[in-house]
Amino acid sequence: MSKFTLSPLFCALAMTPLCFSAGVSAAQNESDIEVIKVTARPFETPVSALPGTVQIITEEEILSQAAVSADISSLLANLVPSFGPETQMMSSTYQGFRGRKTIVMIDGVVVSNTLRETSRVLSSISVENIARIEVIQGASAVYGNGESAGVVNLITHEASSEDVAFWTQAKVDGSAHNSDSIGYHLSQRVSGTVKDFTYLAQLNWRDSGTIYDGDGDQIPSDPAGRGGQGELEDIDALVKFGLDIDDDASLKLNLHHRKLENQLSFGRKTIFGDVVVVDPTKPFEGEAPYSKNQYAQLIYQNDQVAAHRLKAELSLSNSENTQANTVLTESDKKALRIALQPLSLPRENDVLTYGIDYQIDETRQMSSKGICEICNVEQTNIAPFVEYELHQGAWTVQAGVRWENFDLEVPSYQATGRYGVVPYSGQMIQGGDLSYDKAVFNAGVVYQLDNSEIYASFSQGYGLGDLRRLRSITVANVAEFEQQMSPTEADNFELGYRGSFGDFSFDIGGFYTRTENGQSYVDIVDQVIYGELLKLDPRLVFDQSKTWNPDAIDALALREEKTYGFEVKAQYYLNDVWMLGATYSKTEGEYQHPTQGWIDMNNARISPEKAMAYIRFDMDYGFGGALQLNYVGDKNGSAPIDFAIPQNGMWGSYTGYAYYEAPVEGYTTLDLSLYYKSDYGQFTLGIKNLLDKTYKPAYSQMGAGSVYGQVDLPPSPTLDYLEGLVRDYAYNDSYNAQGMTFTLGYQISY
């Protein structure tokens, strides 16, 4: 393994708190704007000091959304303007975040799988465990390990201040159309504080039924082979311990385990030109999709160490995800973060944060045939960082630098040639090391007006990203593949205005990102099919430069990109009982195609425009609720393509859309949540899709009109094989959304 080289400056910066002399303690920021505790940022930071869009989702909002949202990805889709529409799957596949990905943390533990994205990260923990969600847009020196559009930090519940306290919740949910849809949820929490010791233990269990659309037709429980919300067994356990060592020092231990698994009854049936349906004649066989996530976290904090505040976090995490009868992806991460803040600076109101992140991530992926496609690849990331926050009158200026170092160790492995033309398919590839490093910067400013703030920021991101390119490597050894494995580099710009005028509050933000080596999943099925034809008959030679995406390796292309857009959040209190609110977001994106110039990004990256409007009420006698309208707009698809078989059109040319390229027809739904707080506990009722509308989620519309499903060749043994091959690659993830679905709940604290 190659070694990292750290300059003496960074070594001294990260490891030597004694270099700052003791003095007068820094004054606390007295801003009335809410102080958020973001473990992505090691120490408390006022919202007013963050030069970017920030959204705090409170426990009350989480409880309200939990009545109509099965998981965290659905909850975020409803509440975060720039987060893509819900998929109604276990997976948040192609649920974009400002056209890019985000770092997801649980209490500061990074649970994102940067080396092989499975899109299950938001299924890592149950909604019932979450007390608050913090969404911070843009990059920063104090968190990293991959270029991203921001951070979603999921904050779990804290222990009760009483000696012992219990919380119990029971819920029943199901479709309005069929009793087979009935599912059950049970949660139990016990927590308390005994002198200097705190504890919390929570267990959540769920068993969901089958799911139905607005017409009363059963939807496949796993509609796209990525895990679904139907016939789902879910067990989730969280344990937290805390110890106050003295007035300044504390120690915390957090443990978590969750496993979700679809207990599928039947397989899926693809009807080209229509939606995927349940096939009751084919009982499901094989291993059902599941997702398992677990972590352990140890946190030591001391507010008086050599004139510094110190926070040290050690975490171990594991994720294991499968798709139905296909692949297993597993990631083991070990991470250490040390962060410090001087208690005294020459300018007493300023803040300096510095430290170092260290992480080892070992990732592997097994094919459905048991072949190790990505075999125990180990990435070591070490990143010293420093960030300074200057306060001068109405101005807050923040600037930081982070030095990202990635060292990738790839053992020798067999190339599988998963997609496209792969000259080394089936051959052993010589392993080797790949190393990358870059200093990334962030700078921002906040100007405080009487009741509002103007903010602007620049930030950079840097990360290696998906390893799937190794499956279809185009050289005989890893060392020669360095250019094709180039990291993604992103420059983010943001400008916004937020504030509060009496009963009205708002946040308006615009963003622009320019990216080098941006990673996009693109359609190369024409390459796959033409390659198979060549195996059938050597005369059927094709010109790869004329395929749709000639620069793609294993359906992954590295291209220059630009994404841009804006989002708005606003709310207004009519009086002490009624409140109105709305959100809106619009994102656009383009990439540099190797032969066609700048073209629009496909729907896998850029979500349709999205809006949500709501009215909430809270009566004095304990009754309240919310009615929310969710709108997903139309989105044009890319121009239809002609698919000739073979490339000279010998057997015809078929017109349709490539993967992810079909247009999206917009839709509007209504959700209702109600609660009643009594002396004997709280009763809740949630009704999702109140009008029982039949529609297809945005994700499921991406493949409508797929060109592959239209191929109809003349009868012959060879052509029958070819037609079957084409249809095997036909996009078959088009499915209906759930119809009217209710959730009836009861919870009590005692």
PDB file of N, CA and C in Angstrom, residues 491-561:
ATOM      1  N   ASP A 491     -17.143  22.175  -7.568  1.00  0.00           N
ATOM      2  CA  ASP A 491     -17.132  23.545  -7.038  1.00  0.00           C
ATOM      3  C   ASP A 491     -18.579  23.987  -6.858  1.00  0.00           C
ATOM      4  N   ASN A 492     -18.950  24.312  -5.621  1.00  0.00           N
ATOM      5  CA  ASN A 492     -20.325  24.676  -5.285  1.00  0.00           C
ATOM      6  C   ASN A 492     -20.420  26.157  -4.946  1.00  0.00           C
ATOM      7  N   PHE A 493     -21.429  26.814  -5.491  1.00  0.00           N
ATOM      8  CA  PHE A 493     -21.707  28.221  -5.191  1.00  0.00           C
ATOM      9  C   PHE A 493     -23.158  28.336  -4.721  1.00  0.00           C
ATOM     10  N   GLU A 494     -23.377  29.163  -3.699  1.00  0.00           N
ATOM     11  CA  GLU A 494     -24.739  29.336  -3.186  1.00  0.00           C
ATOM     12  C   GLU A 494     -24.936  30.770  -2.723  1.00  0.00           C
ATOM     13  N   LEU A 495     -26.130  31.297  -2.969  1.00  0.00           N
ATOM     14  CA  LEU A 495     -26.519  32.631  -2.541  1.00  0.00           C
ATOM     15  C   LEU A 495     -27.939  32.549  -2.005  1.00  0.00           C
ATOM     16  N   GLY A 496     -28.176  33.125  -0.820  1.00  0.00           N
ATOM     17  CA  GLY A 496     -29.504  33.005  -0.248  1.00  0.00           C
ATOM     18  C   GLY A 496     -29.876  34.139   0.680  1.00  0.00           C
ATOM     19  N   TYR A 497     -31.148  34.121   1.060  1.00  0.00           N
ATOM     20  CA  TYR A 497     -31.716  35.144   1.934  1.00  0.00           C
ATOM     21  C   TYR A 497     -32.726  34.457   2.835  1.00  0.00           C
ATOM     22  N   ARG A 498     -32.566  34.614   4.151  1.00  0.00           N
ATOM     23  CA  ARG A 498     -33.481  33.987   5.103  1.00  0.00           C
ATOM     24  C   ARG A 498     -33.807  34.980   6.206  1.00  0.00           C
ATOM     25  N   GLY A 499     -34.956  34.778   6.821  1.00  0.00           N
ATOM     26  CA  GLY A 499     -35.302  35.699   7.884  1.00  0.00           C
ATOM     27  C   GLY A 499     -36.683  35.453   8.437  1.00  0.00           C
ATOM     28  N   SER A 500     -37.079  36.343   9.325  1.00  0.00           N
ATOM     29  CA  SER A 500     -38.371  36.238   9.986  1.00  0.00           C
ATOM     30  C   SER A 500     -38.903  37.641  10.237  1.00  0.00           C
ATOM     31  N   PHE A 501     -40.123  37.907   9.763  1.00  0.00           N
ATOM     32  CA  PHE A 501     -40.782  39.185   9.956  1.00  0.00           C
ATOM     33  C   PHE A 501     -42.105  38.923  10.670  1.00  0.00           C
ATOM     34  N   GLY A 502     -42.083  39.066  11.966  1.00  0.00           N
ATOM     35  CA  GLY A 502     -43.286  38.775  12.736  1.00  0.00           C
ATOM     36  C   GLY A 502     -43.645  37.311  12.638  1.00  0.00           C
ATOM     37  N   ASP A 503     -44.821  37.021  12.129  1.00  0.00           N
ATOM     38  CA  ASP A 503     -45.305  35.646  12.030  1.00  0.00           C
ATOM     39  C   ASP A 503     -44.894  34.965  10.732  1.00  0.00           C
ATOM     40  N   PHE A 504     -44.134  35.660   9.898  1.00  0.00           N
ATOM     41  CA  PHE A 504     -43.729  35.110   8.600  1.00  0.00           C
ATOM     42  C   PHE A 504     -42.229  34.834   8.604  1.00  0.00           C
ATOM     43  N   SER A 505     -41.828  33.630   8.186  1.00  0.00           N
ATOM     44  CA  SER A 505     -40.417  33.280   8.077  1.00  0.00           C
ATOM     45  C   SER A 505     -40.184  32.611   6.727  1.00  0.00           C
ATOM     46  N   PHE A 506     -38.933  32.665   6.256  1.00  0.00           N
ATOM     47  CA  PHE A 506     -38.657  32.186   4.907  1.00  0.00           C
ATOM     48  C   PHE A 506     -37.169  31.888   4.755  1.00  0.00           C
ATOM     49  N   ASP A 507     -36.834  31.144   3.702  1.00  0.00           N
ATOM     50  CA  ASP A 507     -35.447  30.899   3.286  1.00  0.00           C
ATOM     51  C   ASP A 507     -35.462  30.677   1.777  1.00  0.00           C
ATOM     52  N   ILE A 508     -34.730  31.517   1.054  1.00  0.00           N
ATOM     53  CA  ILE A 508     -34.652  31.419  -0.405  1.00  0.00           C
ATOM     54  C   ILE A 508     -33.189  31.216  -0.772  1.00  0.00           C
ATOM     55  N   GLY A 509     -32.889  30.166  -1.504  1.00  0.00           N
ATOM     56  CA  GLY A 509     -31.509  29.893  -1.862  1.00  0.00           C
ATOM     57  C   GLY A 509     -31.362  29.468  -3.308  1.00  0.00           C
ATOM     58  N   GLY A 510     -30.338  29.985  -3.965  1.00  0.00           N
ATOM     59  CA  GLY A 510     -29.996  29.567  -5.317  1.00  0.00           C
ATOM     60  C   GLY A 510     -28.620  28.925  -5.317  1.00  0.00           C
ATOM     61  N   PHE A 511     -28.382  27.960  -6.203  1.00  0.00           N
ATOM     62  CA  PHE A 511     -27.120  27.230  -6.194  1.00  0.00           C
ATOM     63  C   PHE A 511     -26.652  26.943  -7.613  1.00  0.00           C
ATOM     64  N   TYR A 512     -25.344  26.771  -7.729  1.00  0.00           N
ATOM     65  CA  TYR A 512     -24.716  26.398  -9.000  1.00  0.00           C
ATOM     66  C   TYR A 512     -23.504  25.540  -8.672  1.00  0.00           C
ATOM     67  N   THR A 513     -23.363  24.407  -9.354  1.00  0.00           N
ATOM     68  CA  THR A 513     -22.233  23.506  -9.144  1.00  0.00           C
ATOM     69  C   THR A 513     -21.605  23.149 -10.479  1.00  0.00           C
ATOM     70  N   ARG A 514     -20.292  23.279 -10.549  1.00  0.00           N
ATOM     71  CA  ARG A 514     -19.538  22.848 -11.727  1.00  0.00           C
ATOM     72  C   ARG A 514     -18.672  21.674 -11.295  1.00  0.00           C
ATOM     73  N   THR A 515     -18.722  20.587 -12.054  1.00  0.00           N
ATOM     74  CA  THR A 515     -18.085  19.342 -11.643  1.00  0.00           C
ATOM     75  C   THR A 515     -17.187  18.800 -12.743  1.00  0.00           C
ATOM     76  N   GLU A 516     -16.003  18.366 -12.353  1.00  0.00           N
ATOM     77  CA  GLU A 516     -15.118  17.626 -13.240  1.00  0.00           C
ATOM     78  C   GLU A 516     -15.206  16.144 -12.883  1.00  0.00           C
ATOM     79  N   ASN A 517     -15.246  15.295 -13.903  1.00  0.00           N
ATOM     80  CA  ASN A 517     -15.369  13.849 -13.703  1.00  0.00           C
ATOM     81  C   ASN A 517     -16.616  13.498 -12.891  1.00  0.00           C
ATOM     82  N   GLY A 518     -17.692  14.218 -13.165  1.00  0.00           N
ATOM     83  CA  GLY A 518     -18.953  13.869 -12.534  1.00  0.00           C
ATOM     84  C   GLY A 518     -19.410  12.491 -12.976  1.00  0.00           C
ATOM     85  N   GLN A 519     -19.929  11.704 -12.034  1.00  0.00           N
ATOM     86  CA  GLN A 519     -20.306  10.324 -12.328  1.00  0.00           C
ATOM     87  C   GLN A 519     -21.795  10.230 -12.621  1.00  0.00           C
ATOM     88  N   SER A 520     -22.113   9.708 -13.799  1.00  0.00           N
ATOM     89  CA  SER A 520     -23.512   9.509 -14.179  1.00  0.00           C
ATOM     90  C   SER A 520     -23.698   8.081 -14.664  1.00  0.00           C
ATOM     91  N   TYR A 521     -24.828   7.489 -14.283  1.00  0.00           N
ATOM     92  CA  TYR A 521     -25.204   6.184 -14.815  1.00  0.00           C
ATOM     93  C   TYR A 521     -25.938   6.409 -16.133  1.00  0.00           C
ATOM     94  N   VAL A 522     -25.439   5.777 -17.190  1.00  0.00           N
ATOM     95  CA  VAL A 522     -25.970   6.011 -18.527  1.00  0.00           C
ATOM     96  C   VAL A 522     -26.319   4.678 -19.171  1.00  0.00           C
ATOM     97  N   ASP A 523     -27.023   4.761 -20.282  1.00  0.00           N
ATOM     98  CA  ASP A 523     -27.507   3.574 -20.978  1.00  0.00           C
ATOM     99  C   ASP A 523     -26.461   3.086 -21.977  1.00  0.00           C
ATOM    100  N   ILE A 524     -25.976   1.858 -21.774  1.00  0.00           N
ATOM    101  CA  ILE A 524     -25.068   1.257 -22.753  1.00  0.00           C
ATOM    102  C   ILE A 524     -25.579  -0.123 -23.181  1.00  0.00           C
ATOM    103  N   VAL A 525     -26.884  -0.310 -23.085  1.00  0.00           N
ATOM    104  CA  VAL A 525     -27.437  -1.603 -23.460  1.00  0.00           C
ATOM    105  C   VAL A 525     -27.223  -1.884 -24.941  1.00  0.00           C
ATOM    106  N   ASP A 526     -27.140  -0.828 -25.770  1.00  0.00           N
ATOM    107  CA  ASP A 526     -26.839  -1.082 -27.177  1.00  0.00           C
ATOM    108  C   ASP A 526     -25.469  -1.740 -27.321  1.00  0.00           C
ATOM    109  N   GLN A 527     -24.494  -1.303 -26.503  1.00  0.00           N
ATOM    110  CA  GLN A 527     -23.181  -1.952 -26.523  1.00  0.00           C
ATOM    111  C   GLN A 527     -23.294  -3.426 -26.124  1.00  0.00           C
ATOM    112  N   VAL A 528     -24.079  -3.696 -25.080  1.00  0.00           N
ATOM    113  CA  VAL A 528     -24.230  -5.067 -24.596  1.00  0.00           C
ATOM    114  C   VAL A 528     -24.831  -5.950 -25.680  1.00  0.00           C
ATOM    115  N   ILE A 529     -25.889  -5.460 -26.306  1.00  0.00           N
ATOM    116  CA  ILE A 529     -26.589  -6.271 -27.309  1.00  0.00           C
ATOM    117  C   ILE A 529     -25.731  -6.465 -28.555  1.00  0.00           C
ATOM    118  N   TYR A 530     -25.059  -5.390 -29.000  1.00  0.00           N
ATOM    119  CA  TYR A 530     -24.199  -5.536 -30.169  1.00  0.00           C
ATOM    120  C   TYR A 530     -23.041  -6.484 -29.871  1.00  0.00           C
ATOM    121  N   GLY A 531     -22.541  -6.441 -28.634  1.00  0.00           N
ATOM    122  CA  GLY A 531     -21.483  -7.366 -28.252  1.00  0.00           C
ATOM    123  C   GLY A 531     -21.947  -8.810 -28.277  1.00  0.00           C
ATOM    124  N   GLU A 532     -23.176  -9.048 -27.821  1.00  0.00           N
ATOM    125  CA  GLU A 532     -23.728 -10.406 -27.859  1.00  0.00           C
ATOM    126  C   GLU A 532     -23.939 -10.858 -29.299  1.00  0.00           C
ATOM    127  N   LEU A 533     -24.357  -9.943 -30.168  1.00  0.00           N
ATOM    128  CA  LEU A 533     -24.516 -10.285 -31.583  1.00  0.00           C
ATOM    129  C   LEU A 533     -23.186 -10.702 -32.197  1.00  0.00           C
ATOM    130  N   LEU A 534     -22.128 -10.007 -31.797  1.00  0.00           N
ATOM    131  CA  LEU A 534     -20.809 -10.336 -32.324  1.00  0.00           C
ATOM    132  C   LEU A 534     -20.398 -11.747 -31.919  1.00  0.00           C
ATOM    133  N   LYS A 535     -20.824 -12.163 -30.712  1.00  0.00           N
ATOM    134  CA  LYS A 535     -20.536 -13.536 -30.295  1.00  0.00           C
ATOM    135  C   LYS A 535     -21.298 -14.543 -31.143  1.00  0.00           C
ATOM    136  N   LEU A 536     -22.512 -14.155 -31.576  1.00  0.00           N
ATOM    137  CA  LEU A 536     -23.315 -15.059 -32.399  1.00  0.00           C
ATOM    138  C   LEU A 536     -22.752 -15.187 -33.808  1.00  0.00           C
ATOM    139  N   ASP A 537     -22.297 -14.082 -34.359  1.00  0.00           N
ATOM    140  CA  ASP A 537     -21.812 -14.080 -35.745  1.00  0.00           C
ATOM    141  C   ASP A 537     -20.703 -13.039 -35.856  1.00  0.00           C
ATOM    142  N   PRO A 538     -19.432 -13.465 -36.090  1.00  0.00           N
ATOM    143  CA  PRO A 538     -18.308 -12.518 -36.168  1.00  0.00           C
ATOM    144  C   PRO A 538     -18.482 -11.456 -37.245  1.00  0.00           C
ATOM    145  N   ARG A 539     -19.393 -11.680 -38.193  1.00  0.00           N
ATOM    146  CA  ARG A 539     -19.593 -10.683 -39.235  1.00  0.00           C
ATOM    147  C   ARG A 539     -20.380  -9.468 -38.733  1.00  0.00           C
ATOM    148  N   LEU A 540     -21.032  -9.612 -37.590  1.00  0.00           N
ATOM    149  CA  LEU A 540     -21.864  -8.519 -37.067  1.00  0.00           C
ATOM    150  C   LEU A 540     -21.010  -7.557 -36.239  1.00  0.00           C
ATOM    151  N   VAL A 541     -20.009  -6.997 -36.888  1.00  0.00           N
ATOM    152  CA  VAL A 541     -19.110  -6.059 -36.228  1.00  0.00           C
ATOM    153  C   VAL A 541     -19.806  -4.701 -36.090  1.00  0.00           C
ATOM    154  N   PHE A 542     -19.603  -4.023 -34.949  1.00  0.00           N
ATOM    155  CA  PHE A 542     -20.215  -2.712 -34.766  1.00  0.00           C
ATOM    156  C   PHE A 542     -19.151  -1.699 -34.370  1.00  0.00           C
ATOM    157  N   ASP A 543     -19.462  -0.465 -34.601  1.00  0.00           N
ATOM    158  CA  ASP A 543     -18.563   0.636 -34.307  1.00  0.00           C
ATOM    159  C   ASP A 543     -18.962   1.230 -32.954  1.00  0.00           C
ATOM    160  N   GLN A 544     -18.155   0.978 -31.921  1.00  0.00           N
ATOM    161  CA  GLN A 544     -18.517   1.425 -30.585  1.00  0.00           C
ATOM    162  C   GLN A 544     -18.592   2.947 -30.504  1.00  0.00           C
ATOM    163  N   SER A 545     -17.838   3.655 -31.335  1.00  0.00           N
ATOM    164  CA  SER A 545     -17.870   5.114 -31.289  1.00  0.00           C
ATOM    165  C   SER A 545     -19.222   5.670 -31.696  1.00  0.00           C
ATOM    166  N   LYS A 546     -20.053   4.831 -32.334  1.00  0.00           N
ATOM    167  CA  LYS A 546     -21.369   5.284 -32.760  1.00  0.00           C
ATOM    168  C   LYS A 546     -22.474   4.871 -31.778  1.00  0.00           C
ATOM    169  N   THR A 547     -22.084   4.227 -30.707  1.00  0.00           N
ATOM    170  CA  THR A 547     -23.091   3.891 -29.705  1.00  0.00           C
ATOM    171  C   THR A 547     -23.444   5.136 -28.906  1.00  0.00           C
ATOM    172  N   TRP A 548     -24.511   5.030 -28.089  1.00  0.00           N
ATOM    173  CA  TRP A 548     -25.032   6.211 -27.397  1.00  0.00           C
ATOM    174  C   TRP A 548     -24.022   6.817 -26.425  1.00  0.00           C
ATOM    175  N   ASN A 549     -23.325   5.968 -25.698  1.00  0.00           N
ATOM    176  CA  ASN A 549     -22.385   6.450 -24.681  1.00  0.00           C
ATOM    177  C   ASN A 549     -21.054   5.724 -24.824  1.00  0.00           C
ATOM    178  N   PRO A 550     -20.268   6.089 -25.844  1.00  0.00           N
ATOM    179  CA  PRO A 550     -19.036   5.356 -26.124  1.00  0.00           C
ATOM    180  C   PRO A 550     -17.976   5.498 -25.041  1.00  0.00           C
ATOM    181  N   ASP A 551     -18.102   6.507 -24.181  1.00  0.00           N
ATOM    182  CA  ASP A 551     -17.087   6.721 -23.148  1.00  0.00           C
ATOM    183  C   ASP A 551     -17.424   6.035 -21.834  1.00  0.00           C
ATOM    184  N   ALA A 552     -18.553   5.323 -21.769  1.00  0.00           N
ATOM    185  CA  ALA A 552     -18.990   4.725 -20.512  1.00  0.00           C
ATOM    186  C   ALA A 552     -18.283   3.398 -20.253  1.00  0.00           C
ATOM    187  N   ILE A 553     -17.960   3.164 -18.986  1.00  0.00           N
ATOM    188  CA  ILE A 553     -17.402   1.888 -18.543  1.00  0.00           C
ATOM    189  C   ILE A 553     -18.356   1.314 -17.514  1.00  0.00           C
ATOM    190  N   ASP A 554     -18.916   0.147 -17.827  1.00  0.00           N
ATOM    191  CA  ASP A 554     -19.868  -0.501 -16.935  1.00  0.00           C
ATOM    192  C   ASP A 554     -21.031   0.428 -16.604  1.00  0.00           C
ATOM    193  N   ALA A 555     -21.568   1.094 -17.636  1.00  0.00           N
ATOM    194  CA  ALA A 555     -22.720   1.990 -17.521  1.00  0.00           C
ATOM    195  C   ALA A 555     -22.436   3.213 -16.661  1.00  0.00           C
ATOM    196  N   LEU A 556     -21.158   3.505 -16.423  1.00  0.00           N
ATOM    197  CA  LEU A 556     -20.783   4.675 -15.643  1.00  0.00           C
ATOM    198  C   LEU A 556     -19.897   5.574 -16.499  1.00  0.00           C
ATOM    199  N   ALA A 557     -20.274   6.841 -16.641  1.00  0.00           N
ATOM    200  CA  ALA A 557     -19.512   7.793 -17.446  1.00  0.00           C
ATOM    201  C   ALA A 557     -18.984   8.908 -16.559  1.00  0.00           C
ATOM    202  N   LEU A 558     -17.735   9.321 -16.810  1.00  0.00           N
ATOM    203  CA  LEU A 558     -17.129  10.457 -16.127  1.00  0.00           C
ATOM    204  C   LEU A 558     -17.129  11.641 -17.082  1.00  0.00           C
ATOM    205  N   ARG A 559     -17.865  12.693 -16.723  1.00  0.00           N
ATOM    206  CA  ARG A 559     -18.017  13.820 -17.633  1.00  0.00           C
ATOM    207  C   ARG A 559     -18.047  15.137 -16.856  1.00  0.00           C
ATOM    208  N   GLU A 560     -17.757  16.201 -17.557  1.00  0.00           N
ATOM    209  CA  GLU A 560     -17.916  17.524 -16.970  1.00  0.00           C
ATOM    210  C   GLU A 560     -19.407  17.826 -16.856  1.00  0.00           C
ATOM    211  N   GLU A 561     -19.790  18.381 -15.708  1.00  0.00           N
ATOM    212  CA  GLU A 561     -21.212  18.615 -15.440  1.00  0.00           C
ATOM    213  C   GLU A 561     -21.424  20.015 -14.855  1.00  0.00           C
TER     214      GLU A 561
END
